[in-house]
mmCIF file of C-alpha atoms in Angstrom:
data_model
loop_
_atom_site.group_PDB
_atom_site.id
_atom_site.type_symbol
_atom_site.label_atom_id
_atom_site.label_comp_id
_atom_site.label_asym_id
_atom_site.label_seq_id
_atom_site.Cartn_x
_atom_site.Cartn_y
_atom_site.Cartn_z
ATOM 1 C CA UNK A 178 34.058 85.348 -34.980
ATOM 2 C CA UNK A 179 33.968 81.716 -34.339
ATOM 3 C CA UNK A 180 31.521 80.143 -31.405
ATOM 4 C CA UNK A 181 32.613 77.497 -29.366
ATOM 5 C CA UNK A 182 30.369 74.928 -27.441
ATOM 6 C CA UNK A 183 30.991 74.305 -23.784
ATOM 7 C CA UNK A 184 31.667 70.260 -23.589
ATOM 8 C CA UNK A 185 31.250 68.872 -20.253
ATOM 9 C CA UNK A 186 32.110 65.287 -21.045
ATOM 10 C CA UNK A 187 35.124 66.138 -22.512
ATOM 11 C CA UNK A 188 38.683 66.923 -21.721
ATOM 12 C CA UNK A 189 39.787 70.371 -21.658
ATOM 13 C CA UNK A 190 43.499 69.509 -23.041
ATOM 14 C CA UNK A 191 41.961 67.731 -26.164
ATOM 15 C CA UNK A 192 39.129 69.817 -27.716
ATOM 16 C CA UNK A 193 37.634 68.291 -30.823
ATOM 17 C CA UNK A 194 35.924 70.700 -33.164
ATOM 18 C CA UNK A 195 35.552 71.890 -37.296
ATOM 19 C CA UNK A 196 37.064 74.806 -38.416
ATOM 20 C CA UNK A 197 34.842 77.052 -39.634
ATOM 21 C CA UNK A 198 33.301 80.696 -39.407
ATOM 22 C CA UNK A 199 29.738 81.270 -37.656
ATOM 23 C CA UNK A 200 27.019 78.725 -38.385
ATOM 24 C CA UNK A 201 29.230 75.637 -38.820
ATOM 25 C CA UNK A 202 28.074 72.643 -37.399
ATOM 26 C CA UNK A 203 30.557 71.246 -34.381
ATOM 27 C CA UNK A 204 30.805 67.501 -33.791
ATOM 28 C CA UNK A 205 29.669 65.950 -30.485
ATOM 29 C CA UNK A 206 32.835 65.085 -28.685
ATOM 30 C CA UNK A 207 32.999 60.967 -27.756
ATOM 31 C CA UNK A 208 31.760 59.759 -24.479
ATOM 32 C CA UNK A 209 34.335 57.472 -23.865
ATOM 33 C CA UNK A 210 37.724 59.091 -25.043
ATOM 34 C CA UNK A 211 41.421 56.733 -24.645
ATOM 35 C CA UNK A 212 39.733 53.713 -22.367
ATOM 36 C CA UNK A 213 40.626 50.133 -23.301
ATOM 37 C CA UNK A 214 37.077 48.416 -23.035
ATOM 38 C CA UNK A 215 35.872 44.782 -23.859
ATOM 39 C CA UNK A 216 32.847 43.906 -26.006
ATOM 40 C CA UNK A 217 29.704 43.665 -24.449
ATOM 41 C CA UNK A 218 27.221 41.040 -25.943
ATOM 42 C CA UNK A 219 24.232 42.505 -27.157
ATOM 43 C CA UNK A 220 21.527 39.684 -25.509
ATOM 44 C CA UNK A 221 22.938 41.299 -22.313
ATOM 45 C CA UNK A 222 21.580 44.736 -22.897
ATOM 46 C CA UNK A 223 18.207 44.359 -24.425
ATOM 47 C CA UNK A 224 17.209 41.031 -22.357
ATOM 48 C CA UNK A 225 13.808 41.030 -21.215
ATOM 49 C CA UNK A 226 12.003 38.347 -19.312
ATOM 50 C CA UNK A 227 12.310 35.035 -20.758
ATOM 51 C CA UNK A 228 8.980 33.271 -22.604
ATOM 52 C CA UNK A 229 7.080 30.777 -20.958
ATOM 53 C CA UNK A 230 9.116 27.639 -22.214
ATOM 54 C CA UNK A 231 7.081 24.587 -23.282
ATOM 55 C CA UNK A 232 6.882 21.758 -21.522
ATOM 56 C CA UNK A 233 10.800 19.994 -21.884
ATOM 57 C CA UNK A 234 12.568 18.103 -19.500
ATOM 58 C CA UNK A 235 15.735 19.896 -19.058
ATOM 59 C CA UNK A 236 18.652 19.865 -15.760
ATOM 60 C CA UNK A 237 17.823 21.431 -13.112
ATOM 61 C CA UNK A 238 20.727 24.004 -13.682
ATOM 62 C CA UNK A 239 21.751 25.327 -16.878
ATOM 63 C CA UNK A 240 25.322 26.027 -17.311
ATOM 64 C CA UNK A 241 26.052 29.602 -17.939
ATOM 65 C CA UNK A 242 27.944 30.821 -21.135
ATOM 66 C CA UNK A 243 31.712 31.208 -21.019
ATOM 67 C CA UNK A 244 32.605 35.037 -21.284
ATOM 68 C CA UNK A 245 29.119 36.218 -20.540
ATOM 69 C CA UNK A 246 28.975 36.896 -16.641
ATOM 70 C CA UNK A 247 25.846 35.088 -16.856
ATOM 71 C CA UNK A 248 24.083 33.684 -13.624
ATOM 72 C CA UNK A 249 23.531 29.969 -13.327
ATOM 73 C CA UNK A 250 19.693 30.120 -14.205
ATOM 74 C CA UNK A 251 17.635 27.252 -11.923
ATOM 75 C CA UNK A 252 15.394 25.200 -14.421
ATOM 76 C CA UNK A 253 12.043 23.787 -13.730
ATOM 77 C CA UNK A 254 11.962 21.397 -11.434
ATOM 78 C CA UNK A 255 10.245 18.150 -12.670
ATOM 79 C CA UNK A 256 7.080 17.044 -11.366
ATOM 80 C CA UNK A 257 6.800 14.251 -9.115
ATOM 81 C CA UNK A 258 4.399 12.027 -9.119
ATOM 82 C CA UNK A 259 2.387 11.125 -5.934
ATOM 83 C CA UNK A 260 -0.014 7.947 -5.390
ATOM 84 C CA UNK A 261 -3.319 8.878 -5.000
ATOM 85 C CA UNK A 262 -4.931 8.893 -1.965
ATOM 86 C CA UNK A 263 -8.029 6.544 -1.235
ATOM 87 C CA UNK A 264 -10.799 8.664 0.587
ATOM 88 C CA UNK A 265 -13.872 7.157 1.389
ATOM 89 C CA UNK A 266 -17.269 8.716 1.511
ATOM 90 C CA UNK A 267 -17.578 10.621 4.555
ATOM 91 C CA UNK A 268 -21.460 9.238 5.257
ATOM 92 C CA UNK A 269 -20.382 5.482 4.790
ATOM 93 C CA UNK A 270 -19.252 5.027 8.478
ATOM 94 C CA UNK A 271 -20.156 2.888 10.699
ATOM 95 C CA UNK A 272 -22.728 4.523 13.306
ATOM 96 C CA UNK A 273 -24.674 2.467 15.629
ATOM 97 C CA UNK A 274 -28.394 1.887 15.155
ATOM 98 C CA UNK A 275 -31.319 2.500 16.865
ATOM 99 C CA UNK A 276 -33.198 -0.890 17.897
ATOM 100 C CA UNK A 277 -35.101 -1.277 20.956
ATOM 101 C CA UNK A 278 -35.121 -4.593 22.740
ATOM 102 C CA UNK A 279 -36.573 -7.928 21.844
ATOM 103 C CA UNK A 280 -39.243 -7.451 24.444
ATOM 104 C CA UNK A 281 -41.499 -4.613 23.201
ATOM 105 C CA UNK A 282 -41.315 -6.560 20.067
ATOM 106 C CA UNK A 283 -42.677 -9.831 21.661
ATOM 107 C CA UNK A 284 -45.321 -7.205 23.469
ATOM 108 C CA UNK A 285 -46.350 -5.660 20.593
ATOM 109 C CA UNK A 286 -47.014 -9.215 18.701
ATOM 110 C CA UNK A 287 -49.459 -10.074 21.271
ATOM 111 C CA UNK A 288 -50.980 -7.142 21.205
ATOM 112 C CA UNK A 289 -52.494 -7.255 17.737
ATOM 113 C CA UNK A 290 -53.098 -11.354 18.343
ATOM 114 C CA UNK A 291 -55.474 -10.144 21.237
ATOM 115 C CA UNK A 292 -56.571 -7.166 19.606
ATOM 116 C CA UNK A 293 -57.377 -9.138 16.543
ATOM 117 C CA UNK A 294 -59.451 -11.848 18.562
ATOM 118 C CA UNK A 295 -61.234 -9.068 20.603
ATOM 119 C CA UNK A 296 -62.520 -7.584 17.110
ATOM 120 C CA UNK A 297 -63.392 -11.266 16.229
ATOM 121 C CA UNK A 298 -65.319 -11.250 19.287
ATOM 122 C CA UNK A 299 -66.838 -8.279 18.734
ATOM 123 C CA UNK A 300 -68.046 -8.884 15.487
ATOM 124 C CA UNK A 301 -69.762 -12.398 16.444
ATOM 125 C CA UNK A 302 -67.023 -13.990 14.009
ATOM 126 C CA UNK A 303 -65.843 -16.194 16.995
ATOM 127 C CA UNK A 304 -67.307 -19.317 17.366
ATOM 128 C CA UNK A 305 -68.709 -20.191 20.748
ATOM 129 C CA UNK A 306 -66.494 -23.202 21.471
ATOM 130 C CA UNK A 307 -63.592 -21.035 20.978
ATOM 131 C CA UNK A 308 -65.169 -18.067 23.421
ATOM 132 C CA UNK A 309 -65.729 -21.252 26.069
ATOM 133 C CA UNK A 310 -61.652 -22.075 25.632
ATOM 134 C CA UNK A 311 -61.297 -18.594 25.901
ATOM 135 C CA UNK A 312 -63.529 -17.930 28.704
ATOM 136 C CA UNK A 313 -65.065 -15.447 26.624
ATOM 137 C CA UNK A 314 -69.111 -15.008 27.025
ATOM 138 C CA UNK A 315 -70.736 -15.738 23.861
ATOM 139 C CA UNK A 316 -71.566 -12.391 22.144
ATOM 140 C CA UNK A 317 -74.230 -12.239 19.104
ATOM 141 C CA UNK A 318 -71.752 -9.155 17.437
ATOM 142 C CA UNK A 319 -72.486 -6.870 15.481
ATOM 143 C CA UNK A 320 -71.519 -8.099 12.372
ATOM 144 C CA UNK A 321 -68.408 -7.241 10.299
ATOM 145 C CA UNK A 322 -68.304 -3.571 9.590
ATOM 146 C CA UNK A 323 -66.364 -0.460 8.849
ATOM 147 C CA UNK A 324 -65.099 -0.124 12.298
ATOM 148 C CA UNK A 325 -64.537 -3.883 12.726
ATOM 149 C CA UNK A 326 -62.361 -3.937 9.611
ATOM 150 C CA UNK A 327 -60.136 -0.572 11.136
ATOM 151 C CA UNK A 328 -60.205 -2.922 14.471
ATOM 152 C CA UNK A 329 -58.451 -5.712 12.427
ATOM 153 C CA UNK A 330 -56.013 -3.414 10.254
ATOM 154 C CA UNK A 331 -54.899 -2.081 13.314
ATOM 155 C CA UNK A 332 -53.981 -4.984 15.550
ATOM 156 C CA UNK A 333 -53.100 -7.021 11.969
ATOM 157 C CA UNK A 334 -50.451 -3.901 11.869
ATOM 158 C CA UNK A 335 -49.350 -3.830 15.232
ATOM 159 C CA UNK A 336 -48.550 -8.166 15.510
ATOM 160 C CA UNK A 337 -46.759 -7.641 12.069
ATOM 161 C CA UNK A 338 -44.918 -4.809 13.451
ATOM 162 C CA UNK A 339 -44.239 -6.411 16.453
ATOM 163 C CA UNK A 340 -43.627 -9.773 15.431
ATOM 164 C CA UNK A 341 -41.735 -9.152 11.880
ATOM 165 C CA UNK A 342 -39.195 -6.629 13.550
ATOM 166 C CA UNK A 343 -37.521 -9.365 15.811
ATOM 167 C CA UNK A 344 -33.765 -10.557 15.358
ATOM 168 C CA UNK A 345 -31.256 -12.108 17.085
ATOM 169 C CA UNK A 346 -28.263 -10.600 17.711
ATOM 170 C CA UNK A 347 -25.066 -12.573 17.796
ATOM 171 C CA UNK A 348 -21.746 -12.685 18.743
ATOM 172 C CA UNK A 349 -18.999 -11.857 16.006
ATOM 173 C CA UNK A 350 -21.794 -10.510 13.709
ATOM 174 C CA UNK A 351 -23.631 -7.514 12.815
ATOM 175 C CA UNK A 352 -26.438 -6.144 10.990
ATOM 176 C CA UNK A 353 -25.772 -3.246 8.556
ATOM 177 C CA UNK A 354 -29.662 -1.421 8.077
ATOM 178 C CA UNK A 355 -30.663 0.590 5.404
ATOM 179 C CA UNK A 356 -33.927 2.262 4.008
ATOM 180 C CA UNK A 357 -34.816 3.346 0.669
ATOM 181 C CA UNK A 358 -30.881 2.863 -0.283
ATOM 182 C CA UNK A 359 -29.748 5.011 2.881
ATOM 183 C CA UNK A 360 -27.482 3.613 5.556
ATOM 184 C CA UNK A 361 -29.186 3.744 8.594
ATOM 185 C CA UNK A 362 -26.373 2.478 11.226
ATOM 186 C CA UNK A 363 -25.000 -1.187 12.320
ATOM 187 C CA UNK A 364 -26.109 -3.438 15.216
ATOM 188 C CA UNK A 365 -23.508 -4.816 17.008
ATOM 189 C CA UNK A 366 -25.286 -5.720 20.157
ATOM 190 C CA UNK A 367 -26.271 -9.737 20.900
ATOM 191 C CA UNK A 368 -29.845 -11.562 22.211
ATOM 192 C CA UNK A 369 -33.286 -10.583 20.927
ATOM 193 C CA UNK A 370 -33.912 -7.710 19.689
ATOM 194 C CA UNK A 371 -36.590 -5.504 17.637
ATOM 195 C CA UNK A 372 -35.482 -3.071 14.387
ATOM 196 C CA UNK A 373 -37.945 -1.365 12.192
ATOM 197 C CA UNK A 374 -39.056 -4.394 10.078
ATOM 198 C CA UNK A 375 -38.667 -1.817 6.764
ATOM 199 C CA UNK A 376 -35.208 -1.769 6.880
ATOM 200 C CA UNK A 377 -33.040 -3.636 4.596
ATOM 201 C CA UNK A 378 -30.865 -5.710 6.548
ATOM 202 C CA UNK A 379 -27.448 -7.395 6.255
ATOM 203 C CA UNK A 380 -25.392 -9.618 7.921
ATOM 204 C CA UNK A 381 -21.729 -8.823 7.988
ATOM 205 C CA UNK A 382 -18.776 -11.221 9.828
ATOM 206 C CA UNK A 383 -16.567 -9.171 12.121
ATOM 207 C CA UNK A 384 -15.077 -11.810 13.200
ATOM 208 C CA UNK A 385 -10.822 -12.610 13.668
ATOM 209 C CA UNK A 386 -10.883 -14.338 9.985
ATOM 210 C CA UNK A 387 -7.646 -15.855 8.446
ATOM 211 C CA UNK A 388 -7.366 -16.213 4.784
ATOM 212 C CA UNK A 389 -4.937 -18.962 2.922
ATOM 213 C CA UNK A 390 -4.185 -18.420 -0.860
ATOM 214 C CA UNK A 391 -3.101 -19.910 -3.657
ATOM 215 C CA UNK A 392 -0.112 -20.027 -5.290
ATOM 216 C CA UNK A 393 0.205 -16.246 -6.299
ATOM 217 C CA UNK A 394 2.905 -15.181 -9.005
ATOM 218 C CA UNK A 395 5.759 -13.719 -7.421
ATOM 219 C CA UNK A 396 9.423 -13.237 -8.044
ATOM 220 C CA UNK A 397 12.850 -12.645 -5.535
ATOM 221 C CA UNK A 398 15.345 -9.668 -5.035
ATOM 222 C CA UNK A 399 16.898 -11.514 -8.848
ATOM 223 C CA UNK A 400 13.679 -11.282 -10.381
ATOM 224 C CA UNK A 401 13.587 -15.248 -10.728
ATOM 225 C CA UNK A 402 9.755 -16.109 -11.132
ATOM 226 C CA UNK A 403 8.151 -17.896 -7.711
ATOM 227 C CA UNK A 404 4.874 -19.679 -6.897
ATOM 228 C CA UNK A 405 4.100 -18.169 -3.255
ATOM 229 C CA UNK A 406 1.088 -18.929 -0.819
ATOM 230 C CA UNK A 407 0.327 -16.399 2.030
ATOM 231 C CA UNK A 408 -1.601 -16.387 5.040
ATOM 232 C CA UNK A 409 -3.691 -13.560 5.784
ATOM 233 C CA UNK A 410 -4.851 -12.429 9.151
ATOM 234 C CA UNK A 411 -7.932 -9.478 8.781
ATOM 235 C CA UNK A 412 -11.338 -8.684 10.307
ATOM 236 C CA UNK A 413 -13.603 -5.966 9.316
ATOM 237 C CA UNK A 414 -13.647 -2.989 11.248
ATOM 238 C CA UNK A 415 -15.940 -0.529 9.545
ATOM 239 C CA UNK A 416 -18.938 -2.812 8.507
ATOM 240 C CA UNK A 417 -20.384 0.412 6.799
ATOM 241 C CA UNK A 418 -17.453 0.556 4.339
ATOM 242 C CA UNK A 419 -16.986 -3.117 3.848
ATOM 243 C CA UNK A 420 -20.277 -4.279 2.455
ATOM 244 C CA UNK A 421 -21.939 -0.314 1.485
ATOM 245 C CA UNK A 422 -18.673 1.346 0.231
ATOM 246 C CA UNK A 423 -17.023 -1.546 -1.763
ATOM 247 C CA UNK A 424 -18.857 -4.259 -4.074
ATOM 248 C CA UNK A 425 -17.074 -7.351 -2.671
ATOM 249 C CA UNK A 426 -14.496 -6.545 0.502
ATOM 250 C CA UNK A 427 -13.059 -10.295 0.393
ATOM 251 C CA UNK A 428 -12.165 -9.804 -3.160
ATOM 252 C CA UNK A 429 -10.773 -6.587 -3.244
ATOM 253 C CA UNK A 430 -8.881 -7.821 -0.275
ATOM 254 C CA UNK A 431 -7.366 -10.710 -2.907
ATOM 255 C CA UNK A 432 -6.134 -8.412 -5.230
ATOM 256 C CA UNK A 433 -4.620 -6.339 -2.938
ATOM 257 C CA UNK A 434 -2.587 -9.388 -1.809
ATOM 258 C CA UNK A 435 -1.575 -10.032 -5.436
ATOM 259 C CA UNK A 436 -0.258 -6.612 -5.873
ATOM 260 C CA UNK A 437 1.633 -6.461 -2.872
ATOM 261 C CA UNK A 438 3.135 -9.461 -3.907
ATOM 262 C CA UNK A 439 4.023 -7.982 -7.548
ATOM 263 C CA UNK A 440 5.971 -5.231 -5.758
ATOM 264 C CA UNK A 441 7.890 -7.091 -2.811
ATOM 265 C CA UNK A 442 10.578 -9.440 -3.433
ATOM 266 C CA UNK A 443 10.298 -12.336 -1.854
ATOM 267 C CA UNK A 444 12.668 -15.282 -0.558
ATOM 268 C CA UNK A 445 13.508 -18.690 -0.311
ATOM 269 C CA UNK A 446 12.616 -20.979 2.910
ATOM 270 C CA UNK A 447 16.840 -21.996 2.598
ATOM 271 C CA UNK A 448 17.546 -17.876 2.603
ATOM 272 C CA UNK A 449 18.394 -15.587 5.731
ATOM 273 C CA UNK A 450 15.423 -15.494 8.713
ATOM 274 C CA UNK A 451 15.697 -11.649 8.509
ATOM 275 C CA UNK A 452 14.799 -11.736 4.526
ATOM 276 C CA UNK A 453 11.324 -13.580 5.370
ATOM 277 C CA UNK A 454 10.767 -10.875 8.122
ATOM 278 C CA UNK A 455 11.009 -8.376 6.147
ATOM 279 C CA UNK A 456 8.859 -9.434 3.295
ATOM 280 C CA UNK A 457 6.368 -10.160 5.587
ATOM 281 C CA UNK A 458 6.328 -7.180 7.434
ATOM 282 C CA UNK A 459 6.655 -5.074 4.084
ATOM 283 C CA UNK A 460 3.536 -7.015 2.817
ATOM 284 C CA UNK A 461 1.547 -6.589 5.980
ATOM 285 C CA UNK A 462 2.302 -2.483 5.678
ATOM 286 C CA UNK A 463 0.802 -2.421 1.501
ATOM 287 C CA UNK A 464 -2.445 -4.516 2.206
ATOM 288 C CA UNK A 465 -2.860 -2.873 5.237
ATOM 289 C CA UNK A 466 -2.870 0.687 3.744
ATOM 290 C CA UNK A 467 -4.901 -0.662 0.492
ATOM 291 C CA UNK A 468 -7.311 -1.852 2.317
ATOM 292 C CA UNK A 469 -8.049 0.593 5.287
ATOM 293 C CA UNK A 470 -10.041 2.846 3.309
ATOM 294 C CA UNK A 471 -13.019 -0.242 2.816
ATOM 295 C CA UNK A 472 -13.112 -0.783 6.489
ATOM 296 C CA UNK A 473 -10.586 -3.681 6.650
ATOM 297 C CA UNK A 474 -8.337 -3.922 9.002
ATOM 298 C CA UNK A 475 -4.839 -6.444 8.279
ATOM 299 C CA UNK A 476 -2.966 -7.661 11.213
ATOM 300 C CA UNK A 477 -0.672 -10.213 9.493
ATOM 301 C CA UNK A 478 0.460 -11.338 5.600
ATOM 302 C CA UNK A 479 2.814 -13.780 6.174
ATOM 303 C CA UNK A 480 4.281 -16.355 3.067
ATOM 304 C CA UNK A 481 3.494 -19.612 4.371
ATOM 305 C CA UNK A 482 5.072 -21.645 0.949
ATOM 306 C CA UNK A 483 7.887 -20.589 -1.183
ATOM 307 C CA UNK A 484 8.782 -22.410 -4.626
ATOM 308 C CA UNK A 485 10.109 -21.590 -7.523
ATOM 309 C CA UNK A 486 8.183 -21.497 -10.946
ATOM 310 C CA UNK A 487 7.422 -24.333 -12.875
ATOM 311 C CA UNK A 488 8.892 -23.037 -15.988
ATOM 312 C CA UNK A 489 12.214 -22.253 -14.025
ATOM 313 C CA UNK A 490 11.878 -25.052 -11.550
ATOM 314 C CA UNK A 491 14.092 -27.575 -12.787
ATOM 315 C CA UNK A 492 16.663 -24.977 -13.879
ATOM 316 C CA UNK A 493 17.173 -23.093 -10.236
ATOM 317 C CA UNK A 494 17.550 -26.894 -9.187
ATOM 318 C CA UNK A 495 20.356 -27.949 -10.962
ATOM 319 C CA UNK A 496 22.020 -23.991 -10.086
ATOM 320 C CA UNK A 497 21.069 -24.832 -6.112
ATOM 321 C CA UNK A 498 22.759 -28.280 -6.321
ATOM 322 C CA UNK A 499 25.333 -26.910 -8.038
ATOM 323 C CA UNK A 500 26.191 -23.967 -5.184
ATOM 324 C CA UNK A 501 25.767 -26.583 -2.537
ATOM 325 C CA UNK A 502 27.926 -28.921 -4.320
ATOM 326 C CA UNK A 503 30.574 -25.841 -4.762
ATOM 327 C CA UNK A 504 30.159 -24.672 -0.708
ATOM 328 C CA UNK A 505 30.591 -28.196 0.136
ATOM 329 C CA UNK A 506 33.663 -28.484 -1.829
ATOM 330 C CA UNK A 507 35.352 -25.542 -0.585
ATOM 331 C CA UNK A 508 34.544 -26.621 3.088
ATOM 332 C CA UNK A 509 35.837 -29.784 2.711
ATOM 333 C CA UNK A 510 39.179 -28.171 0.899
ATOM 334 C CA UNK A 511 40.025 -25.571 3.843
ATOM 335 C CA UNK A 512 39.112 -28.536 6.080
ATOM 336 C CA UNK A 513 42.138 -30.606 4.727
ATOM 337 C CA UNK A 514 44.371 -27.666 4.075
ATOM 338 C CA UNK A 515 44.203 -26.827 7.867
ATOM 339 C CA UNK A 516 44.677 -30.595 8.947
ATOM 340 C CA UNK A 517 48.022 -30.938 6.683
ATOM 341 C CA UNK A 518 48.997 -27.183 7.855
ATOM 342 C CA UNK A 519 48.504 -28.643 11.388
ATOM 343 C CA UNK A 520 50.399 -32.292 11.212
ATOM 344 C CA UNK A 521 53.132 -31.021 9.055
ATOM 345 C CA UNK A 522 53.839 -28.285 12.204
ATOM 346 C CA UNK A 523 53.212 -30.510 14.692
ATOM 347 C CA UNK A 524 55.865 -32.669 13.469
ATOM 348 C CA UNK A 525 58.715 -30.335 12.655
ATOM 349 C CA UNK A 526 58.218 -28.172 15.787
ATOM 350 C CA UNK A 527 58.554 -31.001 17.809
ATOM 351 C CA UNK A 528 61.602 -32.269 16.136
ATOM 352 C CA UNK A 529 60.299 -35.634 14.630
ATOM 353 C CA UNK A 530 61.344 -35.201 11.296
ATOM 354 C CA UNK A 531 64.083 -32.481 9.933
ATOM 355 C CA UNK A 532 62.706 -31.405 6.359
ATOM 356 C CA UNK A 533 64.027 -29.618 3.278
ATOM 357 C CA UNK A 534 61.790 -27.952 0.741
ATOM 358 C CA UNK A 535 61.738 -30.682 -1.349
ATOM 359 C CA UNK A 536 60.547 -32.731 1.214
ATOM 360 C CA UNK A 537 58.120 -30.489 2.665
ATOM 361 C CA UNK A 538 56.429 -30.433 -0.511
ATOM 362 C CA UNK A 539 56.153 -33.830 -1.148
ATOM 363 C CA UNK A 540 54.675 -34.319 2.361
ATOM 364 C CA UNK A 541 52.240 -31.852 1.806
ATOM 365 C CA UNK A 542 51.305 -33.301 -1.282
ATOM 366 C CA UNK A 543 50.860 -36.594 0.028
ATOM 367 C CA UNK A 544 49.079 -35.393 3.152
ATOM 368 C CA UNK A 545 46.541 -33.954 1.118
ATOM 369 C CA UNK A 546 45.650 -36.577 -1.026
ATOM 370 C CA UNK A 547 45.328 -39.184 1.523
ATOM 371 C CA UNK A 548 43.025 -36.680 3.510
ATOM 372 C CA UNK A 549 40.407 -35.795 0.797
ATOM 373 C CA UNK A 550 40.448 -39.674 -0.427
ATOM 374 C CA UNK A 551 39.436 -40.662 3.003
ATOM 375 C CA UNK A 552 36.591 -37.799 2.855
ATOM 376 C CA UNK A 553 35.733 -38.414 -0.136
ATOM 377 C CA UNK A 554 34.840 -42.343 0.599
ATOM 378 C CA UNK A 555 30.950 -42.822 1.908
ATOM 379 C CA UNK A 556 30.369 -43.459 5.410
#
């Protein structure tokens, strides 16, 4: 008796099976029985998760394979590179200092002068003509001992204190003060006044200043080498900045210039108004932002001067005078063609002359000539 194994997958009509008795092996029927079916690429079925490419430029989108039914796969986008930012240290700004006015200073001077003349007088040290100018009675003292000497550190002190701390204050200038290498504030204020004589003190111009270059290296929108001189309009703002956070202010202000100069094309006094603007304007924007960071503020950066090279001077003269020469030329030509359009329809509209072709022609040609030899001849 022959057993028979239930397929489920397969199709009753069309059983597939050996002959044989008990105990013969029956082969699995086929999963996919009469179905037309395309191939199927193998990368498709066992893809896993791509590896971390290196580092390769590559599109942005890769292409998919024909036939595949792959997805467009979105590449790495490439880096950008961003200009780096300028921050200045947070402690370096300017913060106004504590002074006191010029006054207690003054008071405190004479203190110690009288305090030091009353320990004079106390210890007998002061002559007796100077007590009678004084109106001081004459006093044997007591001689110059341990208290005497504290008596004359202490008023010494006090009229050093007093007297060494006074400054003047003026307008347009400040005082940056620091102690032990630690900025300590600005003065801005004007008229006598009294700081802490131990502070380091220094005198910074925040004043409306106005700088005129040299001639700086340029070039125009044609990259044609120029020679350019700019005036610059600045002040400083943040006096902590200028002279704590930068070694020299007015110098890195210079190169600033230069490189703004070495990025913006600049052009000729003969080119359009609007060209000049705008180079100004775009110069006024870099300095300005290269410079904020060290307290410096830009108003203006304006080219003043304009010439060429010298090593492409001469050349760019010759190619000027020739363009001018050319313009001129073709002025002077449309000039003439519309006075011999205009006397050669003037006179056949009004019936003066009947013309052929021929003669057309010729009177045009003859018009013509005797125009540009007449503006050709010097005034």
């Amino acid at each position: 008796m022959s057993t028979t194994t239930p397929h489920t997958h397969e199709s009753e009509d069309h059983p597939e099976s050996l002959p044989g008795g008990a105990g013969t092996a029956v082969r699995p029927p086929r999963l996919i029985h009469n179905e037309a079916t395309t191939e199927i690429p193998v990368h498709l079925l066992f893809r896993d998760e791509p590896a971390p490419a290196p580092e390769v430029r590559r599109p942005a989108v890769v292409n998919r394979r024909q036939g595949t039914g792959e997805q467009p796969r979105l590449g790495r986008p490439a880096p950008v590179r961003r200009r780096p930012e300028l921050r200045p240290d947070p402690e370096l700004q300017e913060r106004p200092a504590r002074v006191l006015p010029g006054a207690a200073g003054v008071l405190a001077g004479l203190g110690g002068v009288a305090g030091c003349l009353a320990t004079s007088w106390w210890a007998g040290v002061l002559p007796s003509l100077a007590g009678d100018a004084l109106g001081l009675p004459v006093h044997p003292g007591a001689g110059l001992g341990a208290a005497q000497w504290a008596a004359y550190a202490g008023a010494g002190t006090l009229g050093l204190f007093g007297f060494g701390g006074l400054a003047r204050g003026r307008t347009g200038r400040a005082w940056v003060l620091g102690l032990f290498g630690r900025y300590r504030g600005t003065v801005r204020r004007t008229g006598l006044l009294w700081m802490n004589p131990l502070l380091r003190r220094r005198r910074a111009d925040v004043r409306l200043r106005h700088w005129r270059s040299g001639a700086v290296p340029a070039a125009d929108a044609n990259g044609v080498s120029l020679r350019v001189v700019v005036l610059v309009v600045w002040r400083v703002r943040d006096t902590a900045r200028a002279l704590l956070g930068i070694e020299e202010h007015e110098t890195y202000l210079r190169e600033c210039v230069e490189a703004a100069l070495a990025r913006v094309p600049v052009e000729l006094p003969g080119g359009a108004r609007s060209g000049a603007d705008a180079a100004g304007d775009a110069l006024t924007r870099l300095v300005a932002a290269d410079v904020a960071p060290v307290g410096v503020e830009v108003f203006s950066v304006q080219p003043v001067r304009v010439e060429y090279a010298p090593e492409v001077a001469a050349a760019m003269h010759r190619r000027r005078i020739a363009a001018l020469d050319a313009q001129q030329r073709a002025t002077m030509l449309s000039s003439v063609v519309d006075s011999v359009e205009d006397t050669v329809t003037r006179l056949t509209t009004r019936g003066l002359v009947e013309l052929d072709d021929y003669e057309r022609k010729v009177l045009v040609r003859d018009l013509t000539v005797a125009f540009c030899s007449a503006r050709a001849e010097p005034a």
